[in-house]
Each structure stands twice: as structure tokens, then as C-alpha cells.
Amino acid sequence: MEDTLKHLIQKKLHEQQERKYEEELKLQKDSYAAFLRIYEAGLAGDMIEVLPKTLAGTTGGGQTDGETWMKFYGHTVILCQDLLSINFFTDQMYNCVLEEDYLLFAAKGGRLSTGHLPKLEEYFQKHPKTPVVYFHTDEIDYQGRRSNPRFLPEWSPDTLASFFYFGECFAVRAGMFRRVIQDLHEMFPTSEQAENMESGNGFREILYAAVLLLTAQEPAALMDIVMYHKETDAGKPLRKAEQEDGLLLDRILKRPLDPVRLGRWLAYVERKKVCREQYRISILIPSKDHPDILRRCVESIRKHDNQGIIEDGVQDTKSGQGIKESLTYEIIVIDNGSGPENRRLYDAYAEELGYRYEYQPMEFNFSKMCNLAAGFAGGDYYLFLNDDMEILSGDWLAKMLEFAALSHVGAVGAKLLYPDTTLIQHAGITNMYEGPVHKLLKYDDRVEYYYGRNRGVWDVIGVTAACLMVSKEKFLQAGGFAEELKVAYNDVDLCFRLHQMGMFNVVRNDLILYHHESLSRGNDHLDPAKKERLAAERKTLYRRSPGYYDYDPFYSRHLTGASEAYECTLPYENRNIAPVSGVKKLSGKSAEEYPGTAMNETLIIQVDTADKELLARQGEMPCYLIDLHAHVRGLDSCDYRYRMVLKGGQGCYEIPAIRRLRPDVSKTIENEKHVELSGFVARIPQKMLPSDTYEIWMEAKCSYSRQRLCNRAEQTLVVTD
């Protein structure tokens, strides 16, 4: 009877613990709900419909009562962009709209947060040269629940040239907009406007053209707020990136406009003409002991012997077809010490395939090899290429050159897939809290991710040196590759410095190459030696460019800093965790004899990080970071309360660690209960602990029994002055 009662009590207590666990798990999994609690907290204010649902099916500004789709807030007019035509801005009836200071265009089937409107006017006032402001967006259901945020990058001119990435909502200065709309009214004949309305494009093409003219001299600016909320019950999801916008750009810019008015976009009008210039491209390939792999690479280049991009209006007099200009290029292979037999093969292939072979025996240093190859090059543009690349189309050089030749562009890369698959190996480099990564690594390219991030042309913080084009002048100005970065991050370092020079790095997702890097290649972060080397080179990277630590202008801080996916940042990612406010020093006998029980290997501990953080954030003291995961093997982990203790020669300290979601752990641990919340993180300000070498201990105490498990991690934390 007593055992039965005890069992029932334990069952009841277990159920209580399980409910608490599930509540916390739900809270941490709903990352966007956490974002809203932290960043908005009532600041967004009330919401208004852009267009009442009763009018959502109407088209043409003249068919509705203006008061229903024009709303005046302060000095701002809100306009439903789907119901407008260019005639709206020549109608005397609505001249009052252009007398206001600011215009906010929004798509129908959505709502706006009125609490942000005063911030918009304040932003325009503080930034008098900014012509256009755009915002983040999300979705909202009929119960008011918000989801699927679209966090946009900072100003990205090449992305805007690819498609109208501002999306459903943006604002302009009314006076400036009035001037450009007068030009556009002359550019777009009435018949074409009517055709656009019938095709469903409506006023959108006019708006896109207006934004291009408005940003020709001064860039648009991102306001870091979620302004627009697409109603999910409106029948349509948020509009995806439409890559035909890039073609629309060409059409718009070919209309009669003063070149001075085109500003930055004039270069896009003429970008294809670069293929007619007598530029020489040097293809620079480091290779050692891989002659057959190199042969496949060079043969693919020769097989798809280059063709320039077709020049509109430049026709062959015989065929009447557009001319594809040929580009001049050379191939230089740099070898840092192949064996005699492989060196003989490199020489033989050089004669057969027509490349220059330079043998420079030395310790492997990718940066130095590339710099040496550049020293032998005679081209105006350098294309750094891995020997395991395979070319798939004849216009690859031209597609890279037309962007590399733009004065504001630094490095240009391509989308790389694993061979004979649709799996992504590279679609641009993103700089996150945990360091530079390849977003969407091994994701299927047949799927469009996060509003077209693997489609079209995007400005990115960096591209891989596996395929990277840059002009000789910009490469030398940036100082070439940093030779202290022998293996990793040298391409990122170069891209950082190009960005510091005011340039934009670009990835062309519309150009695909195969990268024969093995799909089964091991994770460098799991190999202790490679992990240590990567950590050292990452420190070097951020020592050289400290302003880029956990910063990427083309990747919102509100997106995760811990995975290859595009998703809202988790509330308990390391970078979102505040430093601990204090540590508790254990005293008396409990400290002298800690842990006071035998180590129990049932409590599993795996330390990911126990080190001083690379850099301190602005306004924060440098911190030591402990990031680990722990669970009780063979038992239900939700039944346990966990404690982190550091044991040093001068005493023991209880550390108030944050318990956090670790989806990566739950995926790899099978047949264990409730291990999703197995992560424990603490950021400890530098001067909070005395200098010492600390053992890292974890305790797991059962919530309804006296069971107490203790175990020590293999790693230690070294604290210095």
C-alpha cells in the first residue's frame, strides 16, 4: 500500500514537471513570439487595415471612395498600392496627397502598426538625405497571431536591381516622389499602363521604377521594425521574390532618361557592354597532387569555351542575331609541392590543355598560393578557382565579369552545387555570431528559401574563394589575401576589406557551377585539431576586422546566429543571453568536499565552448562563455533540476546558467526522453571570477526524490587577469 501511494505521488509530481517542461519548450520553440515580447512589448500600437475587405477585390483608384484607401496620419499618407495607377498622380483631385511630407505604400490584404508611424516621420527628419525607407514584414491570422517574419537586409543595391526586395510596404518623401513621377508619366504610355493593370502588375512597375530613380544618388534605408502584417486569411501568402523584376529593370532603364538622373543605375544599363571591352581575365587555380581533378576542371572550362552576354541592339549583319562577344582569358595553376609523378602529369596537361604551370614548393598556405598566382597573372580581373570546380555554361565568365566591372562591386561569386545533385554547397557567405558560414548548406535548390535567397542576385558580406572574381585594381587595393590566414577565412577577410572600402560583394544565384567537394566530407568542428585551428583563424579574422564580429549588414540580427537555416533568432541563443549578474561562492564543508559524491557517468556532459569570448560587445565587459549540453542517460531528463558549478583551487562557484533549447542535440540522441532543453549557457563577466583553472561540473537533482547526480566535464575553464 505504501509503495503504491509513493508511486502515485511520484507519478503526480512527474506529470507536474512534464507540464512545466513542455511549457518552457513551447516558449523557446516559438522564437518569433519571444521576439515580439522582447522587441515590441506594446510599441507597435494599434493595427489598421490597408484596405477594408469589402473593397479588396476592386481595382483602379477611381472606382473606390478615396477615404477608404487613403489614410492620413500626421504628415504621412498611407496609400494602397494595388489600387493606384499613374493617372492618380496627375489627377487634380488628389494633389492634396502630394502636399503631405511622406507617402507610405502598402499592399492590400494586410495591416499596418500605427504605433510605428511617428517613428517613421522621426526617422525621415533625422536622415534628411534618405529618399526611401523600407521595413520588415510578417503574417497575421484572424486571431491576431503573428508568424513568418520577413527580416530584410540593410541597403542592397544589387539585390534591388535583381528584384523589388522591399516587398509589401515602404515609404518615400512626397516631394521627391512627385518629381520622379512626372518623368515616369512620360516614360510609360497610357496603353502600357492599361496593359499593366489588366496583367495584374497594376501600379507596382511604376513604383519600382520610381524607387530606382529615388535611390539613384542616395541609398534607401531599412527601419528595424515590423511595420506590415499580411493577413493569412486573405487568400494569398506573402509575395515571393519574382525574378522577372531583374528583366523589368533592364526595360525601365532603357527608356529616355537623363543619364545624370540614373545615377548608380546607369552602370546597370551599360553593364553588358563590358564584355565588348578588351579585358583579360586570369583564372588562378591552386592545386597539389590532384592532376586528374585539375584536368576535369580545365577541360570543363575549355568545353564551355567562354561566350559573352548577348548585347541587345548589337547584331551580326549576316545572321541578324545578337552577338556574343568572346572574352580573353588565361589559366594559371600554382602548385605548392606535388610529388614527382604528379608534377610530371601537371606539366603534360599544361601542354595539352594550354595552361601555365608554376611549381612553388612550400608549406600549404592558400592565401600565399593565391597571391603568388596573382603575381604571375597578366589579367585585368582575377578569378580564383578551386581545382575541384566544374563549369556548366559558356557565359559563366561574362556573368561574373558584368558585375565585377561595376565600380561599387568588390568580389563576385556563383551558386555552387554538389555534382549531379540539386544540393547547395554555396549561395553566399553569412557572418553570424558563431562565425562565417554557408547558409543553406546541403539544402535542396529546387526549393526557394526565405523569399528567394537562393535565387537571383544578392549582395552578401562574402563569397567563397572556390569561385571568386575581383578586379586586379580592387584586389591590390585591398592588400590581397591575408597570408596569416593560411587555411580558412582568407576569402571572408578579403571580402570584409572590400566592404570596408565601400564596396558590395555579390553572389549570382543565376549562375551555377559544380563543386566536387565531397558530400560526405567531415565537419571540421567535430575534429579537435581542426576545431582548434578554425577557432584560432576565426580569432585572427575578427582581430583584423573587429567591427564585423556578430555583424552582417545583409543578414538581419533578428535571424538565427546558430544554424544554416533562415529562421527567427532563438531567444536563448548565446548572443541573446545577458551576462550573469553574479556568481555564488560555495562555503564551508560543501565547498571543501565538493561534490561530496562519486562522479556518475549517467549524467552526460558535452562542452561546446569554455573560453573567453572573441570580443566584447559595445558597452559590455569581456565575458567568459560556457556553452554545454547535459542530460541524464536512460532516465527522463524533465524530472531533474540542473546546476552548474566551477571548481578551482581557490574555491567553488555556483553559476546561474540559462537552460536553453538544443534542437541539434535532440536530433542526434535517440531513445532519450525530454532532451530538447539540454543546453546550458552562461556568460560570466571577466572580473567576476578570480584567476584560476576551473573544473566544470554539472549536478542533476531529481525533483521528487533525494537522487543527486554529479559529473565533471573533460574541458576546463581558464580565467586570467
mmCIF file with all atom_site columns, C-alpha atoms in Angstrom, residues 388-518:
data_model
loop_
_atom_site.group_PDB
_atom_site.id
_atom_site.type_symbol
_atom_site.label_atom_id
_atom_site.label_alt_id
_atom_site.label_comp_id
_atom_site.label_asym_id
_atom_site.label_entity_id
_atom_site.label_seq_id
_atom_site.pdbx_PDB_ins_code
_atom_site.Cartn_x
_atom_site.Cartn_y
_atom_site.Cartn_z
_atom_site.occupancy
_atom_site.B_iso_or_equiv
_atom_site.pdbx_formal_charge
_atom_site.auth_seq_id
_atom_site.auth_comp_id
_atom_site.auth_asym_id
_atom_site.auth_atom_id
_atom_site.pdbx_PDB_model_num
ATOM 1   C CA . ASP A 1 388 ? 37.615 20.690 -57.938 1.00 0.00 ? 388 ASP A CA 1
ATOM 2   C CA . MET A 1 389 ? 35.226 23.063 -59.723 1.00 0.00 ? 389 MET A CA 1
ATOM 3   C CA . GLU A 1 390 ? 33.305 22.113 -62.870 1.00 0.00 ? 390 GLU A CA 1
ATOM 4   C CA . ILE A 1 391 ? 31.969 24.704 -65.322 1.00 0.00 ? 391 ILE A CA 1
ATOM 5   C CA . LEU A 1 392 ? 28.481 24.104 -66.719 1.00 0.00 ? 392 LEU A CA 1
ATOM 6   C CA . SER A 1 393 ? 27.801 27.019 -69.090 1.00 0.00 ? 393 SER A CA 1
ATOM 7   C CA . GLY A 1 394 ? 29.660 29.102 -71.622 1.00 0.00 ? 394 GLY A CA 1
ATOM 8   C CA . ASP A 1 395 ? 28.590 32.500 -70.290 1.00 0.00 ? 395 ASP A CA 1
ATOM 9   C CA . TRP A 1 396 ? 29.959 31.977 -66.781 1.00 0.00 ? 396 TRP A CA 1
ATOM 10  C CA . LEU A 1 397 ? 32.889 34.381 -67.168 1.00 0.00 ? 397 LEU A CA 1
ATOM 11  C CA . ALA A 1 398 ? 30.700 37.051 -68.730 1.00 0.00 ? 398 ALA A CA 1
ATOM 12  C CA . LYS A 1 399 ? 28.074 36.771 -65.985 1.00 0.00 ? 399 LYS A CA 1
ATOM 13  C CA . MET A 1 400 ? 30.719 37.262 -63.327 1.00 0.00 ? 400 MET A CA 1
ATOM 14  C CA . LEU A 1 401 ? 32.524 40.000 -65.226 1.00 0.00 ? 401 LEU A CA 1
ATOM 15  C CA . GLU A 1 402 ? 29.456 42.175 -65.808 1.00 0.00 ? 402 GLU A CA 1
ATOM 16  C CA . PHE A 1 403 ? 29.125 42.592 -62.025 1.00 0.00 ? 403 PHE A CA 1
ATOM 17  C CA . ALA A 1 404 ? 32.826 42.572 -61.119 1.00 0.00 ? 404 ALA A CA 1
ATOM 18  C CA . ALA A 1 405 ? 33.270 45.514 -63.511 1.00 0.00 ? 405 ALA A CA 1
ATOM 19  C CA . LEU A 1 406 ? 30.734 47.666 -61.644 1.00 0.00 ? 406 LEU A CA 1
ATOM 20  C CA . SER A 1 407 ? 32.624 50.313 -59.674 1.00 0.00 ? 407 SER A CA 1
ATOM 21  C CA . HIS A 1 408 ? 30.704 49.636 -56.439 1.00 0.00 ? 408 HIS A CA 1
ATOM 22  C CA . VAL A 1 409 ? 31.118 45.833 -56.543 1.00 0.00 ? 409 VAL A CA 1
ATOM 23  C CA . GLY A 1 410 ? 34.029 44.068 -54.858 1.00 0.00 ? 410 GLY A CA 1
ATOM 24  C CA . ALA A 1 411 ? 34.041 40.267 -55.137 1.00 0.00 ? 411 ALA A CA 1
ATOM 25  C CA . VAL A 1 412 ? 31.604 38.239 -57.230 1.00 0.00 ? 412 VAL A CA 1
ATOM 26  C CA . GLY A 1 413 ? 30.699 34.601 -56.646 1.00 0.00 ? 413 GLY A CA 1
ATOM 27  C CA . ALA A 1 414 ? 28.376 31.970 -58.116 1.00 0.00 ? 414 ALA A CA 1
ATOM 28  C CA . LYS A 1 415 ? 25.950 29.454 -56.665 1.00 0.00 ? 415 LYS A CA 1
ATOM 29  C CA . LEU A 1 416 ? 27.767 26.157 -56.178 1.00 0.00 ? 416 LEU A CA 1
ATOM 30  C CA . LEU A 1 417 ? 26.010 22.790 -56.092 1.00 0.00 ? 417 LEU A CA 1
ATOM 31  C CA . TYR A 1 418 ? 27.311 19.360 -55.212 1.00 0.00 ? 418 TYR A CA 1
ATOM 32  C CA . PRO A 1 419 ? 27.906 17.492 -58.514 1.00 0.00 ? 419 PRO A CA 1
ATOM 33  C CA . ASP A 1 420 ? 24.974 15.717 -60.157 1.00 0.00 ? 420 ASP A CA 1
ATOM 34  C CA . THR A 1 421 ? 22.638 16.866 -57.365 1.00 0.00 ? 421 THR A CA 1
ATOM 35  C CA . THR A 1 422 ? 20.452 19.842 -56.582 1.00 0.00 ? 422 THR A CA 1
ATOM 36  C CA . LEU A 1 423 ? 22.052 20.283 -53.143 1.00 0.00 ? 423 LEU A CA 1
ATOM 37  C CA . ILE A 1 424 ? 23.512 23.692 -52.329 1.00 0.00 ? 424 ILE A CA 1
ATOM 38  C CA . GLN A 1 425 ? 27.159 23.990 -51.333 1.00 0.00 ? 425 GLN A CA 1
ATOM 39  C CA . HIS A 1 426 ? 27.406 27.782 -51.561 1.00 0.00 ? 426 HIS A CA 1
ATOM 40  C CA . ALA A 1 427 ? 24.900 30.597 -52.073 1.00 0.00 ? 427 ALA A CA 1
ATOM 41  C CA . GLY A 1 428 ? 26.922 33.328 -50.402 1.00 0.00 ? 428 GLY A CA 1
ATOM 42  C CA . ILE A 1 429 ? 28.691 33.594 -47.048 1.00 0.00 ? 429 ILE A CA 1
ATOM 43  C CA . THR A 1 430 ? 26.864 34.916 -43.984 1.00 0.00 ? 430 THR A CA 1
ATOM 44  C CA . ASN A 1 431 ? 28.697 36.296 -40.963 1.00 0.00 ? 431 ASN A CA 1
ATOM 45  C CA . MET A 1 432 ? 26.976 35.109 -37.789 1.00 0.00 ? 432 MET A CA 1
ATOM 46  C CA . TYR A 1 433 ? 27.674 35.033 -34.066 1.00 0.00 ? 433 TYR A CA 1
ATOM 47  C CA . GLU A 1 434 ? 29.375 31.664 -34.396 1.00 0.00 ? 434 GLU A CA 1
ATOM 48  C CA . GLY A 1 435 ? 31.444 32.859 -37.337 1.00 0.00 ? 435 GLY A CA 1
ATOM 49  C CA . PRO A 1 436 ? 31.163 32.922 -41.149 1.00 0.00 ? 436 PRO A CA 1
ATOM 50  C CA . VAL A 1 437 ? 29.000 30.121 -42.563 1.00 0.00 ? 437 VAL A CA 1
ATOM 51  C CA . HIS A 1 438 ? 27.494 28.877 -45.807 1.00 0.00 ? 438 HIS A CA 1
ATOM 52  C CA . LYS A 1 439 ? 23.772 29.397 -45.356 1.00 0.00 ? 439 LYS A CA 1
ATOM 53  C CA . LEU A 1 440 ? 21.523 26.708 -46.873 1.00 0.00 ? 440 LEU A CA 1
ATOM 54  C CA . LEU A 1 441 ? 24.398 24.208 -46.922 1.00 0.00 ? 441 LEU A CA 1
ATOM 55  C CA . LYS A 1 442 ? 23.103 20.883 -48.357 1.00 0.00 ? 442 LYS A CA 1
ATOM 56  C CA . TYR A 1 443 ? 19.574 22.287 -48.796 1.00 0.00 ? 443 TYR A CA 1
ATOM 57  C CA . ASP A 1 444 ? 17.734 21.261 -51.990 1.00 0.00 ? 444 ASP A CA 1
ATOM 58  C CA . ASP A 1 445 ? 17.973 24.058 -54.555 1.00 0.00 ? 445 ASP A CA 1
ATOM 59  C CA . ARG A 1 446 ? 14.676 23.026 -56.172 1.00 0.00 ? 446 ARG A CA 1
ATOM 60  C CA . VAL A 1 447 ? 13.006 24.777 -53.239 1.00 0.00 ? 447 VAL A CA 1
ATOM 61  C CA . GLU A 1 448 ? 13.007 28.570 -52.879 1.00 0.00 ? 448 GLU A CA 1
ATOM 62  C CA . TYR A 1 449 ? 14.144 29.607 -49.394 1.00 0.00 ? 449 TYR A CA 1
ATOM 63  C CA . TYR A 1 450 ? 13.290 32.732 -47.452 1.00 0.00 ? 450 TYR A CA 1
ATOM 64  C CA . TYR A 1 451 ? 11.865 34.877 -50.224 1.00 0.00 ? 451 TYR A CA 1
ATOM 65  C CA . GLY A 1 452 ? 14.386 33.930 -52.861 1.00 0.00 ? 452 GLY A CA 1
ATOM 66  C CA . ARG A 1 453 ? 17.707 33.829 -51.003 1.00 0.00 ? 453 ARG A CA 1
ATOM 67  C CA . ASN A 1 454 ? 18.884 31.106 -53.413 1.00 0.00 ? 454 ASN A CA 1
ATOM 68  C CA . ARG A 1 455 ? 17.516 32.906 -56.483 1.00 0.00 ? 455 ARG A CA 1
ATOM 69  C CA . GLY A 1 456 ? 18.629 35.952 -58.451 1.00 0.00 ? 456 GLY A CA 1
ATOM 70  C CA . VAL A 1 457 ? 21.473 38.266 -57.439 1.00 0.00 ? 457 VAL A CA 1
ATOM 71  C CA . TRP A 1 458 ? 22.100 39.169 -53.798 1.00 0.00 ? 458 TRP A CA 1
ATOM 72  C CA . ASP A 1 459 ? 24.507 41.450 -52.012 1.00 0.00 ? 459 ASP A CA 1
ATOM 73  C CA . VAL A 1 460 ? 26.297 39.393 -49.361 1.00 0.00 ? 460 VAL A CA 1
ATOM 74  C CA . ILE A 1 461 ? 29.096 40.002 -46.891 1.00 0.00 ? 461 ILE A CA 1
ATOM 75  C CA . GLY A 1 462 ? 31.290 37.444 -48.637 1.00 0.00 ? 462 GLY A CA 1
ATOM 76  C CA . VAL A 1 463 ? 31.685 34.758 -51.279 1.00 0.00 ? 463 VAL A CA 1
ATOM 77  C CA . THR A 1 464 ? 33.873 31.680 -51.279 1.00 0.00 ? 464 THR A CA 1
ATOM 78  C CA . ALA A 1 465 ? 37.299 31.709 -52.922 1.00 0.00 ? 465 ALA A CA 1
ATOM 79  C CA . ALA A 1 466 ? 36.339 28.403 -54.536 1.00 0.00 ? 466 ALA A CA 1
ATOM 80  C CA . CYS A 1 467 ? 34.994 30.693 -57.265 1.00 0.00 ? 467 CYS A CA 1
ATOM 81  C CA . LEU A 1 468 ? 35.649 34.402 -56.736 1.00 0.00 ? 468 LEU A CA 1
ATOM 82  C CA . MET A 1 469 ? 36.187 37.168 -59.295 1.00 0.00 ? 469 MET A CA 1
ATOM 83  C CA . VAL A 1 470 ? 37.591 40.581 -58.411 1.00 0.00 ? 470 VAL A CA 1
ATOM 84  C CA . SER A 1 471 ? 39.336 43.259 -60.428 1.00 0.00 ? 471 SER A CA 1
ATOM 85  C CA . LYS A 1 472 ? 43.115 43.397 -60.160 1.00 0.00 ? 472 LYS A CA 1
ATOM 86  C CA . GLU A 1 473 ? 42.923 47.017 -59.002 1.00 0.00 ? 473 GLU A CA 1
ATOM 87  C CA . LYS A 1 474 ? 40.497 46.271 -56.147 1.00 0.00 ? 474 LYS A CA 1
ATOM 88  C CA . PHE A 1 475 ? 42.376 43.122 -55.145 1.00 0.00 ? 475 PHE A CA 1
ATOM 89  C CA . LEU A 1 476 ? 45.658 45.020 -54.819 1.00 0.00 ? 476 LEU A CA 1
ATOM 90  C CA . GLN A 1 477 ? 43.974 47.942 -53.089 1.00 0.00 ? 477 GLN A CA 1
ATOM 91  C CA . ALA A 1 478 ? 42.566 45.507 -50.512 1.00 0.00 ? 478 ALA A CA 1
ATOM 92  C CA . GLY A 1 479 ? 46.032 44.039 -49.958 1.00 0.00 ? 479 GLY A CA 1
ATOM 93  C CA . GLY A 1 480 ? 45.377 40.609 -51.491 1.00 0.00 ? 480 GLY A CA 1
ATOM 94  C CA . PHE A 1 481 ? 44.761 37.555 -49.338 1.00 0.00 ? 481 PHE A CA 1
ATOM 95  C CA . ALA A 1 482 ? 45.980 37.723 -45.735 1.00 0.00 ? 482 ALA A CA 1
ATOM 96  C CA . GLU A 1 483 ? 48.820 35.202 -45.513 1.00 0.00 ? 483 GLU A CA 1
ATOM 97  C CA . GLU A 1 484 ? 48.445 34.854 -41.743 1.00 0.00 ? 484 GLU A CA 1
ATOM 98  C CA . LEU A 1 485 ? 45.141 33.103 -42.571 1.00 0.00 ? 485 LEU A CA 1
ATOM 99  C CA . LYS A 1 486 ? 46.689 30.014 -44.109 1.00 0.00 ? 486 LYS A CA 1
ATOM 100 C CA . VAL A 1 487 ? 43.668 27.746 -44.453 1.00 0.00 ? 487 VAL A CA 1
ATOM 101 C CA . ALA A 1 488 ? 40.290 29.218 -43.504 1.00 0.00 ? 488 ALA A CA 1
ATOM 102 C CA . TYR A 1 489 ? 38.512 32.585 -43.611 1.00 0.00 ? 489 TYR A CA 1
ATOM 103 C CA . ASN A 1 490 ? 41.012 34.172 -46.011 1.00 0.00 ? 490 ASN A CA 1
ATOM 104 C CA . ASP A 1 491 ? 38.240 34.744 -48.564 1.00 0.00 ? 491 ASP A CA 1
ATOM 105 C CA . VAL A 1 492 ? 35.995 36.248 -45.868 1.00 0.00 ? 492 VAL A CA 1
ATOM 106 C CA . ASP A 1 493 ? 38.815 38.528 -44.754 1.00 0.00 ? 493 ASP A CA 1
ATOM 107 C CA . LEU A 1 494 ? 39.274 39.780 -48.315 1.00 0.00 ? 494 LEU A CA 1
ATOM 108 C CA . CYS A 1 495 ? 35.540 40.395 -48.651 1.00 0.00 ? 495 CYS A CA 1
ATOM 109 C CA . PHE A 1 496 ? 35.475 42.242 -45.312 1.00 0.00 ? 496 PHE A CA 1
ATOM 110 C CA . ARG A 1 497 ? 38.188 44.589 -46.540 1.00 0.00 ? 497 ARG A CA 1
ATOM 111 C CA . LEU A 1 498 ? 36.433 45.186 -49.857 1.00 0.00 ? 498 LEU A CA 1
ATOM 112 C CA . HIS A 1 499 ? 33.285 46.044 -47.899 1.00 0.00 ? 499 HIS A CA 1
ATOM 113 C CA . GLN A 1 500 ? 35.297 48.388 -45.671 1.00 0.00 ? 500 GLN A CA 1
ATOM 114 C CA . MET A 1 501 ? 36.378 50.135 -48.875 1.00 0.00 ? 501 MET A CA 1
ATOM 115 C CA . GLY A 1 502 ? 32.709 50.905 -49.555 1.00 0.00 ? 502 GLY A CA 1
ATOM 116 C CA . MET A 1 503 ? 32.076 48.056 -51.984 1.00 0.00 ? 503 MET A CA 1
ATOM 117 C CA . PHE A 1 504 ? 29.387 45.388 -52.160 1.00 0.00 ? 504 PHE A CA 1
ATOM 118 C CA . ASN A 1 505 ? 30.154 41.709 -52.632 1.00 0.00 ? 505 ASN A CA 1
ATOM 119 C CA . VAL A 1 506 ? 27.715 39.836 -54.856 1.00 0.00 ? 506 VAL A CA 1
ATOM 120 C CA . VAL A 1 507 ? 26.584 36.242 -55.326 1.00 0.00 ? 507 VAL A CA 1
ATOM 121 C CA . ARG A 1 508 ? 24.948 35.304 -58.639 1.00 0.00 ? 508 ARG A CA 1
ATOM 122 C CA . ASN A 1 509 ? 22.461 32.574 -57.855 1.00 0.00 ? 509 ASN A CA 1
ATOM 123 C CA . ASP A 1 510 ? 21.516 32.588 -61.520 1.00 0.00 ? 510 ASP A CA 1
ATOM 124 C CA . LEU A 1 511 ? 24.957 31.151 -62.339 1.00 0.00 ? 511 LEU A CA 1
ATOM 125 C CA . ILE A 1 512 ? 25.543 27.551 -61.246 1.00 0.00 ? 512 ILE A CA 1
ATOM 126 C CA . LEU A 1 513 ? 28.802 25.597 -61.058 1.00 0.00 ? 513 LEU A CA 1
ATOM 127 C CA . TYR A 1 514 ? 29.510 22.172 -59.602 1.00 0.00 ? 514 TYR A CA 1
ATOM 128 C CA . HIS A 1 515 ? 31.841 21.952 -56.645 1.00 0.00 ? 515 HIS A CA 1
ATOM 129 C CA . HIS A 1 516 ? 33.232 18.449 -56.263 1.00 0.00 ? 516 HIS A CA 1
ATOM 130 C CA . GLU A 1 517 ? 33.845 18.857 -52.545 1.00 0.00 ? 517 GLU A CA 1
ATOM 131 C CA . SER A 1 518 ? 32.643 15.571 -51.067 1.00 0.00 ? 518 SER A CA 1
#
